[in-house]
Each structure stands twice: as structure tokens, then as C-alpha cells.
Tab-separated table of C-alpha atoms in Angstrom:
chain	number	residue	atom	x	y	z
A	1	MET	CA	81.120	31.905	-82.805
A	2	LEU	CA	83.596	32.606	-80.575
A	3	SER	CA	85.492	29.451	-80.087
A	4	TRP	CA	85.512	29.031	-83.902
A	5	ASN	CA	87.071	32.492	-84.365
A	6	LEU	CA	89.560	31.624	-81.320
A	7	LEU	CA	90.431	28.376	-83.410
A	8	VAL	CA	91.063	30.265	-86.355
A	9	CYS	CA	93.217	32.528	-84.924
A	10	ILE	CA	95.603	29.472	-82.893
A	11	GLY	CA	95.157	27.772	-86.602
A	12	GLN	CA	97.306	30.818	-88.149
A	13	PHE	CA	99.586	31.302	-85.307
A	14	ALA	CA	100.657	27.403	-85.574
A	15	ALA	CA	100.641	27.565	-89.288
A	16	LYS	CA	103.431	30.043	-88.856
A	17	THR	CA	105.381	27.839	-86.074
A	18	ASP	CA	104.685	24.616	-85.068
A	19	LEU	CA	102.387	22.410	-86.980
A	20	LYS	CA	102.402	19.534	-84.579
A	21	ALA	CA	101.767	21.867	-81.646
A	22	PHE	CA	98.743	22.895	-83.363
A	23	ALA	CA	97.347	19.600	-84.270
A	24	SER	CA	98.018	18.392	-80.686
A	25	ILE	CA	95.404	21.229	-79.616
A	26	ILE	CA	92.374	20.265	-82.186
A	27	PRO	CA	91.106	16.916	-80.186
A	28	LEU	CA	91.517	19.065	-76.860
A	29	THR	CA	89.301	21.564	-78.719
A	30	ARG	CA	86.777	19.001	-79.794
A	31	GLN	CA	86.501	17.333	-76.773
A	32	CYS	CA	85.669	20.878	-75.273
A	33	ARG	CA	82.844	21.560	-77.560
A	34	ALA	CA	81.411	18.221	-77.272
A	35	CYS	CA	80.988	18.924	-73.476
A	36	LEU	CA	78.819	21.441	-73.889
A	37	MET	CA	75.233	20.879	-74.731
A	38	ARG	CA	71.900	22.123	-75.403
A	39	ILE	CA	69.641	20.931	-72.681
A	40	LEU	CA	65.742	21.024	-72.703
A	41	LEU	CA	64.332	21.164	-68.930
A	42	PRO	CA	60.945	20.338	-68.898
A	43	CYS	CA	59.925	20.607	-65.175
A	44	ALA	CA	56.749	20.362	-63.225
A	45	ALA	CA	56.958	23.315	-60.924
A	46	PHE	CA	59.017	26.289	-61.685
A	47	PRO	CA	59.438	29.755	-59.292
A	48	PRO	CA	57.825	32.066	-58.561
A	49	PHE	CA	54.116	29.921	-59.065
A	50	ALA	CA	54.626	26.975	-57.075
A	51	ASP	CA	56.014	26.304	-53.532
A	52	GLY	CA	58.176	23.740	-51.585
A	53	GLY	CA	61.599	22.161	-52.350
A	54	GLY	CA	60.956	20.988	-55.688
A	55	PRO	CA	61.176	24.394	-57.806
A	56	ILE	CA	63.649	25.546	-55.583
A	57	SER	CA	66.061	22.500	-56.997
A	58	SER	CA	64.982	22.943	-60.046
A	59	LEU	CA	65.646	26.503	-60.283
A	60	MET	CA	69.366	25.373	-59.005
A	61	ILE	CA	69.624	22.653	-60.984
A	62	ALA	CA	69.218	25.305	-63.931
A	63	GLN	CA	71.376	27.872	-62.949
A	64	ILE	CA	74.167	25.206	-62.354
A	65	LEU	CA	73.725	24.255	-65.969
A	66	ARG	CA	74.213	27.119	-66.989
A	67	LYS	CA	77.328	27.789	-64.816
A	68	GLU	CA	78.500	24.879	-66.557
A	69	GLY	CA	78.234	26.361	-69.894
A	70	HIS	CA	75.208	24.533	-71.528
A	71	ASP	CA	72.960	26.342	-73.656
A	72	LEU	CA	69.344	25.883	-71.613
A	73	ARG	CA	65.740	26.211	-71.852
A	74	VAL	CA	63.219	25.810	-69.400
A	75	VAL	CA	59.771	24.432	-69.728
A	76	ASN	CA	57.425	24.681	-67.429
A	77	ILE	CA	53.473	24.540	-67.154
A	78	SER	CA	51.846	28.211	-65.480
A	79	GLY	CA	48.461	28.651	-67.422
A	80	GLU	CA	49.822	30.663	-70.027
A	81	ASP	CA	51.854	30.616	-72.997
A	82	ARG	CA	54.712	33.303	-72.865
A	83	HIS	CA	58.297	32.741	-73.061
A	84	GLU	CA	60.349	34.891	-70.429
A	85	GLU	CA	63.936	35.434	-68.635
A	86	TYR	CA	64.030	34.128	-65.011
A	87	HIS	CA	66.756	35.019	-63.143
A	88	GLY	CA	68.869	35.106	-66.666
A	89	LEU	CA	67.399	31.806	-67.781
A	90	ASN	CA	65.645	31.411	-70.911
A	91	VAL	CA	62.214	30.302	-69.696
A	92	HIS	CA	59.064	29.221	-72.015
A	93	ARG	CA	55.767	28.765	-69.514
A	94	LEU	CA	53.153	26.977	-71.302
A	95	PRO	CA	49.363	26.807	-70.762
A	96	SER	CA	47.856	23.562	-69.073
A	97	GLN	CA	47.919	20.463	-71.000
A	98	ASN	CA	45.773	18.919	-68.977
A	99	ILE	CA	42.305	19.624	-66.871
A	100	TYR	CA	44.276	22.027	-64.892
A	101	TRP	CA	48.130	23.282	-63.989
A	102	ASN	CA	47.774	24.158	-60.285
A	103	TYR	CA	47.157	20.761	-58.287
A	104	ARG	CA	47.818	22.432	-54.935
A	105	GLU	CA	44.490	24.278	-55.230
A	106	PRO	CA	41.246	22.295	-54.252
A	107	HIS	CA	39.123	21.018	-57.115
A	108	PRO	CA	36.044	18.669	-57.686
A	109	ALA	CA	36.873	14.745	-57.252
A	110	TRP	CA	36.002	14.068	-60.700
A	111	GLN	CA	38.440	16.755	-61.863
A	112	LYS	CA	41.305	14.745	-59.821
A	113	ILE	CA	40.399	11.386	-61.494
A	114	VAL	CA	40.764	13.135	-64.789
A	115	TRP	CA	43.623	14.804	-64.128
A	116	HIS	CA	45.252	11.878	-62.633
A	117	ALA	CA	44.099	9.456	-65.481
A	118	LEU	CA	46.119	11.557	-67.963
A	119	GLU	CA	49.021	12.375	-65.948
A	120	ASN	CA	49.301	8.643	-67.335
A	121	GLY	CA	50.204	9.627	-70.911
A	122	ASN	CA	48.387	12.682	-72.600
A	123	PRO	CA	48.105	12.954	-75.812
A	124	ARG	CA	48.153	16.853	-75.833
A	125	ALA	CA	51.342	16.872	-73.773
A	126	PHE	CA	52.870	14.649	-76.621
A	127	THR	CA	52.683	16.741	-79.509
A	128	THR	CA	53.170	20.205	-77.113
A	129	MET	CA	56.052	18.767	-76.276
A	130	ARG	CA	57.285	17.508	-79.473
A	131	ASN	CA	56.964	20.632	-81.305
A	132	GLU	CA	58.968	22.522	-78.111
A	133	ILE	CA	61.902	19.607	-78.988
A	134	ARG	CA	61.775	19.859	-82.483
A	135	ASP	CA	62.179	24.019	-82.302
A	136	PHE	CA	65.390	23.721	-79.565
A	137	GLN	CA	66.608	21.020	-81.215
A	138	PRO	CA	68.373	19.553	-78.072
A	139	ASP	CA	71.137	17.247	-77.335
A	140	ILE	CA	69.419	15.515	-74.389
A	141	VAL	CA	66.232	16.424	-73.072
A	142	LEU	CA	66.623	16.812	-68.743
A	143	SER	CA	63.254	16.359	-67.190
A	144	LEU	CA	63.244	17.846	-63.449
A	145	SER	CA	59.786	16.273	-61.987
A	146	ILE	CA	57.505	15.240	-64.397
A	147	GLU	CA	53.695	16.392	-63.074
A	148	ASN	CA	51.683	18.329	-65.800
A	149	ILE	CA	54.639	18.625	-68.179
A	150	ASN	CA	53.582	14.507	-68.375
A	151	VAL	CA	55.241	11.329	-68.960
A	152	ALA	CA	54.504	11.436	-72.709
A	153	THR	CA	57.147	14.066	-73.130
A	154	TRP	CA	59.942	11.076	-72.917
A	155	ALA	CA	58.099	9.395	-75.978
A	156	ALA	CA	58.183	12.852	-77.470
A	157	ALA	CA	62.218	12.595	-76.996
A	158	LYS	CA	62.201	9.413	-78.385
A	159	SER	CA	60.617	9.997	-81.361
A	160	LEU	CA	62.989	12.779	-82.232
A	161	SER	CA	65.828	10.570	-81.592
A	162	VAL	CA	66.891	12.510	-78.320
A	163	PRO	CA	68.067	11.001	-75.234
A	164	VAL	CA	66.077	11.263	-72.002
A	165	ALA	CA	67.537	12.090	-68.421
A	166	HIS	CA	65.170	11.990	-65.392
A	167	THR	CA	65.343	13.703	-62.171
A	168	VAL	CA	63.319	12.397	-59.407
A	169	PHE	CA	61.890	14.358	-56.561
A	170	SER	CA	59.302	12.494	-55.066
A	171	ALA	CA	57.497	9.283	-55.096
A	172	PHE	CA	54.616	10.936	-57.869
A	173	MET	CA	55.538	7.896	-60.542
A	174	MET	CA	54.678	5.490	-57.824
A	175	CYS	CA	52.166	6.994	-56.052
A	176	TRP	CA	49.210	9.315	-56.546
A	177	ASN	CA	49.964	11.387	-53.673
A	178	GLY	CA	53.485	11.318	-53.850
A	179	VAL	CA	54.701	10.340	-50.389
A	180	MET	CA	54.212	6.781	-50.462
A	181	GLN	CA	52.022	6.746	-47.247
A	182	ARG	CA	48.429	5.739	-46.323
A	183	ASN	CA	46.574	6.728	-43.169
A	184	GLY	CA	49.126	8.067	-41.607
A	185	GLN	CA	51.758	4.627	-42.109
A	186	THR	CA	54.553	4.797	-44.609
A	187	CYS	CA	54.135	1.834	-47.402
A	188	THR	CA	57.088	-0.061	-47.845
A	189	ARG	CA	56.015	-1.392	-51.184
A	190	GLN	CA	53.754	0.448	-53.841
A	191	CYS	CA	49.962	-0.966	-52.927
A	192	ALA	CA	47.797	-2.476	-55.583
A	193	ASP	CA	45.523	0.529	-55.744
A	194	CYS	CA	48.693	2.960	-57.052
A	195	LYS	CA	49.954	0.263	-59.265
A	196	LEU	CA	46.676	0.485	-61.156
A	197	THR	CA	46.778	4.425	-61.183
A	198	SER	CA	50.036	4.398	-62.465
A	199	ILE	CA	50.174	1.818	-65.470
A	200	GLY	CA	51.163	4.370	-67.895
A	201	ARG	CA	53.928	6.053	-66.103
A	202	ARG	CA	55.470	2.569	-65.437
A	203	PHE	CA	54.925	2.353	-69.246
A	204	PHE	CA	56.265	5.635	-70.376
A	205	SER	CA	59.320	5.107	-68.186
A	206	ARG	CA	60.856	2.581	-70.398
A	207	TYR	CA	61.983	5.645	-72.778
A	208	VAL	CA	64.167	7.379	-70.128
A	209	ASP	CA	67.807	6.907	-70.456
A	210	GLY	CA	69.352	8.086	-67.400
A	211	LEU	CA	67.451	7.982	-63.958
A	212	ILE	CA	69.002	10.774	-61.678
A	213	GLY	CA	67.895	10.674	-58.012
A	214	GLU	CA	69.225	12.809	-54.940
A	215	SER	CA	69.636	9.966	-52.699
A	216	GLU	CA	70.393	5.788	-53.625
A	217	ASP	CA	66.694	4.909	-51.735
A	218	THR	CA	65.032	6.903	-54.302
A	219	ILE	CA	66.818	5.458	-57.189
A	220	ALA	CA	66.157	1.633	-55.545
A	221	ARG	CA	62.399	2.118	-54.662
A	222	HIS	CA	62.070	3.451	-58.473
A	223	LEU	CA	63.828	0.539	-59.910
A	224	GLY	CA	62.436	-2.070	-57.407
A	225	GLU	CA	58.792	-1.503	-58.509
A	226	GLY	CA	59.737	-1.874	-62.112
A	227	TYR	CA	59.954	1.588	-63.477
A	228	PHE	CA	62.736	3.154	-65.844
A	229	PRO	CA	63.917	-0.519	-66.988
A	230	ASN	CA	66.152	0.837	-69.436
A	231	ALA	CA	67.389	3.727	-67.732
A	232	ARG	CA	71.490	4.018	-66.211
A	233	PRO	CA	71.130	5.171	-62.427
A	234	ARG	CA	73.132	7.800	-61.122
A	235	ARG	CA	72.995	9.217	-57.674
A	236	ILE	CA	73.541	13.533	-58.200
A	237	PRO	CA	72.277	14.964	-54.802
A	238	ALA	CA	70.998	18.537	-54.414
A	239	ALA	CA	72.838	21.094	-54.273
A	240	ILE	CA	73.420	24.253	-51.415
A	241	ASP	CA	74.143	28.013	-52.762
A	242	LYS	CA	76.955	28.215	-51.004
A	243	VAL	CA	78.824	27.182	-47.743
A	244	HIS	CA	77.671	30.129	-45.672
A	245	ALA	CA	79.962	29.393	-42.471
A	246	HIS	CA	83.546	29.881	-42.192
A	247	VAL	CA	84.266	28.173	-39.385
A	248	PRO	CA	82.745	25.400	-36.910
A	249	ARG	CA	80.039	26.469	-34.392
A	250	PRO	CA	81.273	27.147	-30.636
A	251	TYR	CA	79.048	25.376	-27.658
A	252	PRO	CA	76.672	28.341	-26.824
A	253	ASN	CA	77.635	30.127	-23.849
A	254	GLY	CA	75.835	32.099	-21.847
A	255	ARG	CA	72.287	31.429	-23.634
A	256	PRO	CA	70.106	27.968	-24.400
A	257	LEU	CA	71.338	25.850	-27.167
A	258	ARG	CA	68.564	26.302	-29.707
A	259	ILE	CA	67.030	23.262	-31.692
A	260	GLY	CA	65.124	23.925	-34.723
A	261	PHE	CA	62.738	22.340	-37.066
A	262	LEU	CA	62.007	23.913	-40.563
A	263	GLY	CA	59.299	22.755	-42.549
A	264	VAL	CA	55.566	22.368	-43.248
A	265	HIS	CA	53.389	21.686	-39.911
A	266	THR	CA	51.985	18.244	-41.347
A	267	HIS	CA	52.038	14.949	-39.347
A	268	PHE	CA	53.996	13.796	-42.284
A	269	LYS	CA	57.142	16.405	-41.486
A	270	GLY	CA	57.211	14.169	-38.061
A	271	VAL	CA	57.186	17.509	-36.082
A	272	GLY	CA	54.666	16.050	-33.668
A	273	THR	CA	57.846	13.127	-32.611
A	274	LEU	CA	59.957	16.655	-31.857
A	275	GLY	CA	56.981	17.935	-29.514
A	276	GLU	CA	56.612	14.590	-27.927
A	277	ALA	CA	60.519	14.591	-27.294
A	278	ALA	CA	60.808	17.980	-26.324
A	279	ASN	CA	58.189	17.455	-23.519
A	280	MET	CA	60.396	14.489	-22.531
A	281	MET	CA	63.583	16.284	-21.831
A	282	GLY	CA	64.282	17.610	-18.482
A	283	SER	CA	65.506	20.961	-17.189
A	284	ALA	CA	69.096	19.756	-16.725
A	285	LEU	CA	70.190	20.783	-20.442
A	286	ASP	CA	70.102	24.594	-21.278
A	287	ILE	CA	68.094	24.474	-24.693
A	288	GLU	CA	64.978	26.029	-26.784
A	289	PHE	CA	62.909	24.632	-29.729
A	290	VAL	CA	62.642	27.136	-32.656
A	291	ILE	CA	59.853	25.822	-35.299
A	292	ALA	CA	59.957	27.501	-38.289
A	293	GLY	CA	56.447	26.904	-41.178
A	294	GLU	CA	53.262	26.722	-40.827
A	295	GLY	CA	50.433	24.465	-41.747
A	296	ASN	CA	46.499	24.802	-42.205
A	297	ASP	CA	44.669	21.821	-40.920
A	298	ALA	CA	43.931	20.864	-37.412
A	299	PHE	CA	47.050	18.989	-36.870
A	300	ALA	CA	48.715	22.257	-37.063
A	301	ARG	CA	46.577	24.052	-35.070
A	302	SER	CA	47.058	22.039	-31.997
A	303	LEU	CA	50.971	21.897	-32.660
A	304	PRO	CA	51.694	24.714	-29.706
A	305	GLY	CA	49.856	22.458	-27.564
A	306	LEU	CA	52.376	19.411	-28.424
A	307	PHE	CA	55.592	21.728	-26.928
A	308	PRO	CA	56.679	22.966	-24.030
A	309	ALA	CA	55.087	26.328	-24.031
A	310	HIS	CA	58.164	27.984	-21.561
A	311	ARG	CA	61.199	26.792	-23.761
A	312	THR	CA	59.519	26.937	-27.435
A	313	ASN	CA	59.068	30.027	-29.639
A	314	PHE	CA	57.030	29.405	-32.931
A	315	VAL	CA	58.276	32.076	-35.794
A	316	GLY	CA	56.201	31.104	-38.822
A	317	TRP	CA	57.813	31.433	-42.085
A	318	VAL	CA	61.542	32.638	-42.278
A	319	LYS	CA	64.340	32.872	-44.993
A	320	PRO	CA	65.868	29.589	-44.569
A	321	ASN	CA	69.636	30.997	-44.176
A	322	THR	CA	68.372	33.592	-41.615
A	323	PHE	CA	66.844	30.731	-39.564
A	324	LEU	CA	69.580	28.129	-39.712
A	325	SER	CA	72.602	30.960	-39.288
A	326	GLU	CA	70.385	31.249	-35.617
A	327	ILE	CA	69.857	27.841	-34.391
A	328	ASP	CA	72.611	25.517	-33.283
A	329	LEU	CA	70.872	21.936	-34.198
A	330	LEU	CA	68.293	20.928	-36.609
A	331	VAL	CA	66.015	18.211	-36.342
A	332	TYR	CA	64.744	16.609	-39.441
A	333	PRO	CA	61.874	14.152	-38.546
A	334	SER	CA	59.617	13.010	-41.247
A	335	LEU	CA	57.863	10.324	-40.341
A	336	GLY	CA	58.131	8.618	-44.265
A	337	ARG	CA	60.717	8.398	-46.666
A	338	GLU	CA	61.937	11.963	-47.635
A	339	ALA	CA	63.407	12.127	-51.191
A	340	PHE	CA	66.353	14.186	-50.379
A	341	GLY	CA	65.851	16.271	-47.160
A	342	ARG	CA	67.200	19.732	-49.083
A	343	ALA	CA	66.879	21.061	-44.979
A	344	SER	CA	69.925	19.148	-44.184
A	345	ILE	CA	72.223	20.191	-46.652
A	346	GLU	CA	71.623	23.620	-45.893
A	347	ALA	CA	72.088	23.049	-42.475
A	348	PHE	CA	75.274	21.760	-43.091
A	349	SER	CA	76.436	24.953	-44.981
A	350	HIS	CA	75.825	27.301	-41.660
A	351	ALA	CA	78.179	24.350	-39.860
A	352	VAL	CA	74.605	23.091	-38.317
A	353	PRO	CA	74.709	19.584	-37.143
A	354	VAL	CA	71.313	17.632	-38.093
A	355	ILE	CA	69.196	15.268	-36.579
A	356	SER	CA	67.278	13.098	-38.710
A	357	THR	CA	65.148	10.244	-38.975
A	358	ASP	CA	66.889	6.476	-40.184
A	359	ILE	CA	64.899	6.255	-43.267
A	360	GLY	CA	65.082	7.633	-46.684
A	361	GLY	CA	66.878	10.336	-48.526
A	362	VAL	CA	67.796	12.205	-45.736
A	363	ALA	CA	69.053	9.683	-43.718
A	364	GLU	CA	71.937	9.230	-46.418
A	365	ASN	CA	72.786	12.972	-45.813
A	366	ILE	CA	73.736	12.212	-42.120
A	367	LYS	CA	76.974	10.598	-41.084
A	368	GLN	CA	76.576	8.701	-37.668
A	369	GLY	CA	78.520	10.774	-35.285
A	370	VAL	CA	80.138	13.344	-38.297
A	371	ASN	CA	77.827	15.708	-38.609
A	372	GLY	CA	74.390	14.370	-36.894
A	373	PHE	CA	72.940	10.823	-35.435
A	374	HIS	CA	69.878	9.274	-36.445
A	375	PHE	CA	66.836	8.417	-34.611
A	376	GLU	CA	64.002	5.613	-35.453
A	377	ALA	CA	61.198	7.696	-37.569
A	378	GLY	CA	58.571	8.376	-35.306
A	379	ASN	CA	59.857	7.123	-32.035
A	380	ALA	CA	60.180	10.416	-29.357
A	381	LEU	CA	62.250	8.223	-26.889
A	382	SER	CA	64.565	7.635	-29.634
A	383	LEU	CA	64.855	11.671	-31.026
A	384	LYS	CA	65.268	12.568	-27.215
A	385	ALA	CA	68.271	10.288	-26.959
A	386	ALA	CA	69.751	11.502	-30.009
A	387	ILE	CA	69.150	15.332	-28.881
A	388	GLU	CA	70.702	14.346	-25.713
A	389	GLN	CA	73.867	12.661	-27.335
A	390	ALA	CA	74.255	15.765	-29.608
A	391	VAL	CA	74.297	18.636	-27.206
A	392	SER	CA	75.103	17.320	-23.637
A	393	ASP	CA	78.877	17.642	-24.317
A	394	PRO	CA	80.326	20.793	-25.668
A	395	LYS	CA	83.257	18.657	-27.416
A	396	VAL	CA	80.465	16.248	-29.118
A	397	TYR	CA	78.750	19.177	-30.385
A	398	GLU	CA	81.576	20.884	-31.818
A	399	HIS	CA	83.028	17.666	-33.561
A	400	LEU	CA	79.220	17.559	-35.264
A	401	SER	CA	79.397	20.728	-35.982
A	402	GLU	CA	83.297	20.383	-37.713
A	403	GLY	CA	81.372	17.458	-39.565
A	404	ALA	CA	78.558	19.553	-40.908
A	405	LEU	CA	81.002	22.004	-42.126
A	406	ALA	CA	82.985	19.778	-43.887
A	407	SER	CA	80.138	17.724	-45.358
A	408	ALA	CA	78.701	20.888	-46.768
A	409	TRP	CA	81.655	21.441	-49.787
A	410	HIS	CA	80.364	18.133	-51.515
A	411	TYR	CA	76.764	19.862	-51.962
A	412	THR	CA	78.347	23.132	-53.574
A	413	PRO	CA	76.990	24.202	-57.256
A	414	ALA	CA	80.473	23.493	-58.658
A	415	ALA	CA	80.674	19.985	-57.155
A	416	VAL	CA	77.263	19.258	-58.233
A	417	GLY	CA	77.449	20.800	-61.485
A	418	ARG	CA	80.418	18.201	-62.762
A	419	GLN	CA	78.401	15.302	-61.775
A	420	PHE	CA	75.454	16.466	-63.798
A	421	SER	CA	77.225	17.747	-67.040
A	422	GLU	CA	79.234	14.091	-66.929
A	423	PHE	CA	76.654	12.142	-66.499
A	424	LEU	CA	74.325	13.864	-69.027
A	425	SER	CA	77.471	13.936	-71.596
A	426	GLU	CA	77.472	10.195	-71.300
A	427	LEU	CA	73.967	9.586	-72.239
A	428	ALA	CA	74.214	12.003	-75.247
A	429	ALA	CA	76.993	11.217	-76.698
A	430	PRO	CA	75.962	8.273	-78.680
A	431	THR	CA	73.362	10.006	-80.714
A	432	ARG	CA	74.917	13.828	-80.597
A	433	THR	CA	75.473	15.396	-84.136
A	434	PRO	CA	77.594	18.634	-84.999
A	435	SER	CA	74.154	19.730	-86.814
A	436	LEU	CA	71.789	19.939	-84.237
A	437	HIS	CA	73.640	22.993	-82.240
A	438	GLN	CA	76.716	24.467	-84.500
A	439	GLY	CA	74.647	26.465	-86.712
A	440	THR	CA	74.253	24.588	-89.872
A	441	GLY	CA	70.748	24.919	-90.674
A	442	ALA	CA	69.599	21.380	-90.337
A	443	GLN	CA	66.633	20.525	-88.626
A	444	MET	CA	64.796	17.490	-86.469
A	445	PRO	CA	62.106	15.173	-88.540
């Protein structure tokens, strides 16, 4: 109760001096206390138990909110029931609430059917999360993706009159495979099969008060399909750990300009399109391609044959910051509508310009001619032209590097943290009561 002791000291001092000055301090003190919240963070995946950008985003959001001064508890499914501290965060790992929890491992078809059915509203998850909410007594529940933790979490919060915000990292709410693609083609709307198999998710989304999307595209797609009808939408981008570069990059002198790709080697990620574009480019430009990441299917195994061997280096999985510090240009060639495209802003933090597709959330991060260029998704000729536009003239490249570095400051933890705190405080304000978090002993029903 340090803040209360401080208030008492101020009061004693003011009583001896100027009561009017003391009176002016009280509203400000109350306002500052009101900004700090108890936040329950249920999330589908949280390090170290899953790969990909989702768990990293969940960890970064939790760390950002803790740095803002909020009291947090992270809840996620990991196959066992235990409380632990992870990177200084209070984490409650829960056993599976569904037929299995690790959906990245292979499972029989019948188990997948059951898993997807229960993801439309799981009574067991409702009970578990209601108990979790009663135990922690948060001012607000912020779900960071919802697989496994279940959409029933939102109903559990509402049953206890706790406001709910949800952050979408993918198209899981609308699509059984989470990427809105079928037979290698991007879906422009939700198909009939996905409408049917996600009917429960759409129903439970009515209990969400605030919808956070890392891109306007993600928000618009969900609202357009009838999800989150009662939610107030807000775009809050992902965050970088810090701005790594101090100055823009000079155009390479005495070595090839390095064009990089960082990600899983799948058809969806569009790395094949980059291979086609690489083969189209002549020898006039002194460039080389550096391909990071791996894959485990036939497409991934065929990938080295799609690139010119004499100017391509496959480096496997590497630390992103190390990789980005060693390339000059990042290509983000996804064929589908990525929810955000974290690698693009990580590249900005190293003053690396980005060439990206013109669809999805990643396209919003790229300002044409400022920090990179767009190209038509899946069009190798369009990608070739964008790369040539970025690297043919040293002045153009250095201008893009300058713009990339300037863009990075919009994604710092401080900038993103302010946006989260402001939005969550707006959502929690109508229902917040001091008794829930100021030690009065009151309990939720």
C-alpha cells in the first residue's frame, strides 16, 4: 500500500501548509490509481510451449502491460496445472480443457472434429475460467487469441460482470485452419463450411466489449462477417523490443546487397514467388538472396531448386535480430492476408526497408516509397519490379532506410503500451469498483 502511505504523508504535509493545494492533489491521485488495473490475460499459446508469432506477441503484450504498472496474471493451456513465474510474469498453466491441447501435433481425424466442435463453446472451459476470474478478481479480461482457452471464457467473464477485450492474431474465429485459404487460394469471404463450423464462436463473440486488431484489415474482416457485434474496435499494432539501429543504412559498397526472407517455408508464405522473381533478375544488379527458416513438406524440400544457386544462401532458423542486422532489404511475400506481419516492423527497427504484398495487415505497415514498396500478391514480375525499384538507385534505397528507421518508433513498447492502457481503461471504467482491487476483502459472486 505504498501509494496510500504516500497519500497520508502528503495529507499531513498539506494540513500544516495549504489545504487548497492538498485538495487539488486528491483528484489527480485518484485518477492515477484508476489508470492501473488488474488484468487477466488468457491466451492460446505462451512461451516456451509453442512456436510462431502468436506466443511472442502474447509475451510482449504481457511485458508491456506489466511495465505500464498493471497487475497481471497470464493463463494458458500447457497440459498441466501449475503456477509459475516466467520472465517475471505470473503465469497459470492449465491442463487441457479440450480433447487435446497441442494442435500442432498430428491427431486422428475424429479427434480433430471433436476439438473443433468444442472450440465453439466448451462447458468445461467455462467452469474453469469462471473459477479463474473469481480467484484473480480482475478489472478486465484481455484474451490474446482464443484457441484452447475457448470462447466460453468471454461468457464466464460476462457472468461475473467483468468487461472483456479480445486481441485477434489470426482468422481462427472465422476459419477452421486460421488462414482463410482453400486449395492454395485466398478466400475473399468466409465460406459456407467455415460459417457452419464456427457458429458457436460467432455467438460467443457478442460478449466481447472491445476488439483489438493489429491491423485495420483484420478488424474489418471480422466485423464484416458478423463477429463481435457489440465490441468497440481499436487498431493497436504489435510492438518491437526496441529500436536497434541508430542511423539509416548506407547503400552497400564492395559487397552484394542482401535481400532476405524470414519465415516458415510454406506455399502460403509466398517464398516460392520470391524464388521466381530471383530467377528473373539479371546480373546487372549486385545482389544476393538470404533465406532464413525451414519447412517440413515437399514444397519446402523443393525450395532450393526455385532460387538461383549462385546467388542464394539458405541459413535455416536464425535469431531474427541477428538476421535482420545482416541483410539490407526484407521481402514479405505472403500469398494470403496476414494479420499483421511482425517481421516487417522488426526489420524497421534495424533500418531495413521492406517489400511486401499489397493485401492483409502487413500491407498497412508499408508506406509506398517511404519505408518500402508493395507488389501484387503472387505476381513474381511485380515483385521483381519492386525489388529493382528499391535497390537500383542508392539514393532511393537510403531514403527507404531512413523511412524504415523513422517508422520503427511507432512500434516501441512505450508507444504500444500507452494505446493498450488507454483502451483497456476506457472499457473497464463503466464497471470498475474499488472493492475488487483495493484490498477491502470483497469477493465476486
